[in-house]
Short mmCIF file of C-alpha atoms and ligand atoms in Angstrom, two decimals:
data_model
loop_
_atom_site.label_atom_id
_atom_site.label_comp_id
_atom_site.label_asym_id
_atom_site.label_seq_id
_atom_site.Cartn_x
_atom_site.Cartn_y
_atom_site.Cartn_z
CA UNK Y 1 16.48 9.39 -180.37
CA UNK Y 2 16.91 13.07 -180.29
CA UNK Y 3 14.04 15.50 -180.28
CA UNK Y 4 14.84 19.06 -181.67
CA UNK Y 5 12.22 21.86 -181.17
CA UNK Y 6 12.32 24.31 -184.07
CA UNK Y 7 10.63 26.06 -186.77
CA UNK Y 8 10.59 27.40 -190.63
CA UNK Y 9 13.01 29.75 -191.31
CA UNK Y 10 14.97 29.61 -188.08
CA UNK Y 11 18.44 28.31 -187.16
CA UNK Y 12 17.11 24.77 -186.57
CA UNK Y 13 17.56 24.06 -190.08
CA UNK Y 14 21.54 23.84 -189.06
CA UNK Y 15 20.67 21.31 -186.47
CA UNK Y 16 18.33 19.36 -189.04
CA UNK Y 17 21.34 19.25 -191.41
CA UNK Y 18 23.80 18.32 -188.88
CA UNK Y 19 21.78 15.57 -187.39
CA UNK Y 20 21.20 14.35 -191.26
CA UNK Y 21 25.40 14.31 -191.26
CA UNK Y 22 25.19 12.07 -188.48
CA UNK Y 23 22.45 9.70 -189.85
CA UNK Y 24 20.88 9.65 -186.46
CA UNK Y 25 16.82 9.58 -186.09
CA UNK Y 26 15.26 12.96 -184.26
CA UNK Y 27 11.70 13.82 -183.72
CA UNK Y 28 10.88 17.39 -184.41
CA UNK Y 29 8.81 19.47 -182.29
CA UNK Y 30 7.69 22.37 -184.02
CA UNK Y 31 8.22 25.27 -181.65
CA UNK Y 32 9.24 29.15 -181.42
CA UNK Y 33 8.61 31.63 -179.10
CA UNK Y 34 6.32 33.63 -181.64
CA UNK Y 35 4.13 30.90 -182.39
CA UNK Y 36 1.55 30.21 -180.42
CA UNK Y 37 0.89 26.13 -179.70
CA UNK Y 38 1.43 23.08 -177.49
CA UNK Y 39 5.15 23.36 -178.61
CA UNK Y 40 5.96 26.65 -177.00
CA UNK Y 41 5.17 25.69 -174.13
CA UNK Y 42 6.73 22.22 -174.49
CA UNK Y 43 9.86 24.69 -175.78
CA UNK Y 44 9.36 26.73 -172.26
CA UNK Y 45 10.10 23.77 -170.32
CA UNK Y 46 13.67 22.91 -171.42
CA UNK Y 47 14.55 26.54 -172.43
CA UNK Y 48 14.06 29.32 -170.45
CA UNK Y 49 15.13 31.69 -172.97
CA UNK Y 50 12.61 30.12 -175.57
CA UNK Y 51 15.02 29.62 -178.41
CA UNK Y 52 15.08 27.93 -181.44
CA UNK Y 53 17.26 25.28 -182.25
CA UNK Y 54 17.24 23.52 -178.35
CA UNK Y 55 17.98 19.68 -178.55
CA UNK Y 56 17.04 17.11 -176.11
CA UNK Y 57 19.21 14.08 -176.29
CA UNK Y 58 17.98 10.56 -175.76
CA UNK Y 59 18.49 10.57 -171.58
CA UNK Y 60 16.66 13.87 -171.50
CA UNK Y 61 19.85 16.37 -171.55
CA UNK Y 62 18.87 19.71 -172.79
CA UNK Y 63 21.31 21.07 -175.44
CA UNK Y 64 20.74 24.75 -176.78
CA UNK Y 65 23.50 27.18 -178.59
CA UNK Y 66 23.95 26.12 -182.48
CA UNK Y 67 27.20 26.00 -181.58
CA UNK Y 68 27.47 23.94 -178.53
CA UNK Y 69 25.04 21.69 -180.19
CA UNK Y 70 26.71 21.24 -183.36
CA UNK Y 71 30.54 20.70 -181.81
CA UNK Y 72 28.69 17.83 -179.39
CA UNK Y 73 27.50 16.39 -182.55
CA UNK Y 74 30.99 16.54 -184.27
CA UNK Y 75 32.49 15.25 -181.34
CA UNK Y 76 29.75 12.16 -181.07
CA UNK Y 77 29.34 11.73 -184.48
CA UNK Y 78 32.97 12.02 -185.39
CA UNK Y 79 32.40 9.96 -188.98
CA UNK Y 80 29.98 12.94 -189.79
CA UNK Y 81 33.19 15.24 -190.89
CA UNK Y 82 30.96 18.06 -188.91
CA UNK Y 83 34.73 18.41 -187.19
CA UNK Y 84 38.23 18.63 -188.20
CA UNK Y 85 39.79 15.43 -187.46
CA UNK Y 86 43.31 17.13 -187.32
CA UNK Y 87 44.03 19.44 -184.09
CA UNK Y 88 44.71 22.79 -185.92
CA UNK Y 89 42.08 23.25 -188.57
CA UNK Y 90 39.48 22.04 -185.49
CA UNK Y 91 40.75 24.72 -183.41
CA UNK Y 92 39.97 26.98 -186.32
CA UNK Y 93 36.32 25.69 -186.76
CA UNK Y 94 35.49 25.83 -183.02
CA UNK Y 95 36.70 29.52 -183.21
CA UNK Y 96 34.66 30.04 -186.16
CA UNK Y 97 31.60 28.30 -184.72
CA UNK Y 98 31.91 31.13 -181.66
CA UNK Y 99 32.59 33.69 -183.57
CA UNK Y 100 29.05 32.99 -185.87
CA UNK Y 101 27.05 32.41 -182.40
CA UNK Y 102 28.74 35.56 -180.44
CA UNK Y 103 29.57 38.09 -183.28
CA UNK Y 104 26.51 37.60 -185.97
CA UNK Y 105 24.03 35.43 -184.33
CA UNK Y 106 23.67 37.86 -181.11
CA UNK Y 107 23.47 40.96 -183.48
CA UNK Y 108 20.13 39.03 -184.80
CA UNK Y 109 18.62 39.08 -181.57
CA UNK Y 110 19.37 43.12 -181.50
CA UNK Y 111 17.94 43.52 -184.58
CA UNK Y 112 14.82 41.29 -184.31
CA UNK Y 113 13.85 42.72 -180.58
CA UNK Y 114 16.12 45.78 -180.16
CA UNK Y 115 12.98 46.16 -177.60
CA UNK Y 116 15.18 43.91 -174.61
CA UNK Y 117 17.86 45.54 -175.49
CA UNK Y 118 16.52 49.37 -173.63
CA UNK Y 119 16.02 49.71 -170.44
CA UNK Y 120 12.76 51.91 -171.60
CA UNK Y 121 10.19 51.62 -174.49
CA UNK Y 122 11.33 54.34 -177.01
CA UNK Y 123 10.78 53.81 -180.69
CA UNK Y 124 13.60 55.98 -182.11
CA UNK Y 125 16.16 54.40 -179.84
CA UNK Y 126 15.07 50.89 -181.10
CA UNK Y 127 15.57 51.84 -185.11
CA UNK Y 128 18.77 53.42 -184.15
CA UNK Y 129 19.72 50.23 -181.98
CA UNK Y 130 18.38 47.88 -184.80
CA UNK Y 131 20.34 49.73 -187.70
CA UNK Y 132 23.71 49.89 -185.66
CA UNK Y 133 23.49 46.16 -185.01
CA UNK Y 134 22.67 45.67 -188.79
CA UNK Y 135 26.06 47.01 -190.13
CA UNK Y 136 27.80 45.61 -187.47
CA UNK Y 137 26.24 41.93 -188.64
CA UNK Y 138 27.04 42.51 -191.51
CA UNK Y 139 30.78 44.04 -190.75
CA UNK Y 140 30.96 40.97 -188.67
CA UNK Y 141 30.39 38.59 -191.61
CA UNK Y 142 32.38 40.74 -193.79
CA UNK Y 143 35.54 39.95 -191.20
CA UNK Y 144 34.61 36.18 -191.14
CA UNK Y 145 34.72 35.88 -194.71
CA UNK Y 146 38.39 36.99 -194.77
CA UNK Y 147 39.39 35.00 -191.43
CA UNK Y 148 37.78 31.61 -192.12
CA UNK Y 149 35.89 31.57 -195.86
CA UNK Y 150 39.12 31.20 -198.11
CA UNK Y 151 39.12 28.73 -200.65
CA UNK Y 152 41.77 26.54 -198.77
CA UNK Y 153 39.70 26.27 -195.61
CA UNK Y 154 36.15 26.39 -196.98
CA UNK Y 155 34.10 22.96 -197.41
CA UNK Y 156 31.84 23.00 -199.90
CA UNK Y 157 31.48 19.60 -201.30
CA UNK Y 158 31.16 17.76 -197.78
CA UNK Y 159 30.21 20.46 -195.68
CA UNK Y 160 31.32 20.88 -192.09
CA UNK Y 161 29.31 22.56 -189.05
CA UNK Y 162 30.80 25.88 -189.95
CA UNK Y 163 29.65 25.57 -193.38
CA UNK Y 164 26.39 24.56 -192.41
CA UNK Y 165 25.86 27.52 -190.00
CA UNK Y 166 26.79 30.51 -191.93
CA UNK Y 167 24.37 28.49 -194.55
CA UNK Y 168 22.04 29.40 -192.44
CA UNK Y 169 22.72 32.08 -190.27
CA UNK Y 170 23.43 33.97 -193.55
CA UNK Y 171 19.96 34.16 -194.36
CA UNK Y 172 18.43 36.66 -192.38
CA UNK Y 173 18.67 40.61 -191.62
CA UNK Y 174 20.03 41.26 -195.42
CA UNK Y 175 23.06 39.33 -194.92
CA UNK Y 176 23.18 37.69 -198.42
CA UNK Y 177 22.58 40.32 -200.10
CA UNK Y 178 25.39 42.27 -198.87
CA UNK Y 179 28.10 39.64 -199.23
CA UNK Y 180 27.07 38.94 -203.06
CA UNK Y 181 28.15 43.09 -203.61
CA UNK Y 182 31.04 42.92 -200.90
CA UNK Y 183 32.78 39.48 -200.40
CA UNK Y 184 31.50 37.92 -203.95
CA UNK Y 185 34.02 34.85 -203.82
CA UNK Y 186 32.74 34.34 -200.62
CA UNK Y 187 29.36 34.69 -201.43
CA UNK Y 188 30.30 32.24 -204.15
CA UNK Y 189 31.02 29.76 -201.23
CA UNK Y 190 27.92 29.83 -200.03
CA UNK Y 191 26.01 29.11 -202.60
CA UNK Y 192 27.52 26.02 -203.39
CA UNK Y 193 26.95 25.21 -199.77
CA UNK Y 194 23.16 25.72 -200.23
CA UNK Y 195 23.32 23.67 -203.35
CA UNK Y 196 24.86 20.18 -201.61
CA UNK Y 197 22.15 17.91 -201.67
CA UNK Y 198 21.64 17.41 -197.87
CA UNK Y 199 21.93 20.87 -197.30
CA UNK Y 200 19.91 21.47 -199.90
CA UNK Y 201 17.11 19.38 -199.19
CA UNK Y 202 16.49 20.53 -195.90
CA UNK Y 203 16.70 24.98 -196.90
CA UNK Y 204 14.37 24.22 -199.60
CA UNK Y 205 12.02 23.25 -197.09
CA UNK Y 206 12.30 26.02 -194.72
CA UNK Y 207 13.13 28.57 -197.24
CA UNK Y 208 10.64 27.70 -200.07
N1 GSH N 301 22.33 31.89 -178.96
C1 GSH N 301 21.36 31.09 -179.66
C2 GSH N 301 20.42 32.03 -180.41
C3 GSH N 301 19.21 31.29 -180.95
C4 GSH N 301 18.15 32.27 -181.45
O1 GSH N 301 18.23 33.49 -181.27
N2 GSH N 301 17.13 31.70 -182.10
C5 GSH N 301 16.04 32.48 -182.58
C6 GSH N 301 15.43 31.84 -183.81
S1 GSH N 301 16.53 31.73 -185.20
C7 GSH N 301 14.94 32.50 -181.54
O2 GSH N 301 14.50 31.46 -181.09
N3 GSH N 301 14.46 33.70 -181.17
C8 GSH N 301 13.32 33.86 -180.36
C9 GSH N 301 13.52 34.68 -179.15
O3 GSH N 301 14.66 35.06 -178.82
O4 GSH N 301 12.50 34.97 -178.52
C10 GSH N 301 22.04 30.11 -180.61
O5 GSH N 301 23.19 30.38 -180.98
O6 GSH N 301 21.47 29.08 -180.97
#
């Protein structure tokens, strides 16, 4: 049994999905670091840096990353199809698991506490930092969209952990709305990834 410690709105609704691939049972904690409750500090004890999605597998290993979490599903799960089963398009999916979690996820964090980002308080400095690390997110999404969200490589029918990440990770800081006016086919994409039933099922419930 897996227990995942999460919230509405937040990235474990990629974990929820991926542990639905895998037909596995998980408990879920609700838990964020802005939310005050017994899960925070449930949340503090197997993640220092208080993050949504961690996972604690059943002998009481603490998994946190989306990425990490979702390639040691794949790799456990391999009848999930979370992975390539063939070597070269699963090098190309762990790349473009990293490049969500290092290039676009980590320009969230700027932009959502630009604060721990300055070695000082200073107000103007954070809206500055926050609207540099906007266009870069959304630069960065613009580049994975040509690199890994072509037609050929993009699963929308029986979605994969990439798919099911930028699902989600798509949602926040304006994302969406830029790719329907910049990288429409791609935006396309998405959408049909929202609208596969197990996918579906579970952003419906976090995004109502
Ligand atoms: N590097 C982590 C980032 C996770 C993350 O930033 N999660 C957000 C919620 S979507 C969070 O918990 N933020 C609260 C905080 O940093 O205090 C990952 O890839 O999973």
């Amino acid at each position: 049994m897996y227990t995942l410690f999460g919230t509405e709105g937040s990235g474990s609704a990629a974990i929820e999905i991926a542990l639905q691939r895998c037909s596995v049972p998980f408990t879920l904690c609700g838990a964020s670091s802005w939310e005050e409750g017994p899960g925070k500090e449930a949340l503090r004890r197997v993640n220092p840096l208080m993050q949504v999605p961690t996972l604690v597998l059943a002998d009481g290993t603490v998994l946190t990353e989306s990425a990490a979490i979702l390639i040691h599903l794949g790799l456990e799960h391999p009848e999930s199809g979370l992975l390539p089963d063939k070597s070269a398009p699963r090098a190309q999916a762990l790349r473009a698991l990293v490049y969500i979690a290092a290039n676009c996820y980590a320009a969230i964090g700027i932009i959502d506490y630009p604060q721990r980002w300055l070695a000082s308080a200073d107000d103007g400095l954070e809206r500055l930092l926050e609207a540099g690390a906007r266009t870069r997110l959304h630069e960065n999404w613009e580049t994975f969209a040509d690199l890994f969200g072509g037609a050929g490589s993009w699963r929308c029918d029986a979605p994969g952990a990439v798919e099911i990440l930028a699902s989600v990770v798509t949602r926040w800081s304006g994302t969406r709305e830029h790719l329907r006016s910049t990288r429409p086919d791609f935006h396309a994409r998405l959408l049909e990834v929202d609208a596969e039933p197990v996918v579906n099922a579970v952003i419906r419930r976090h995004w109502p």
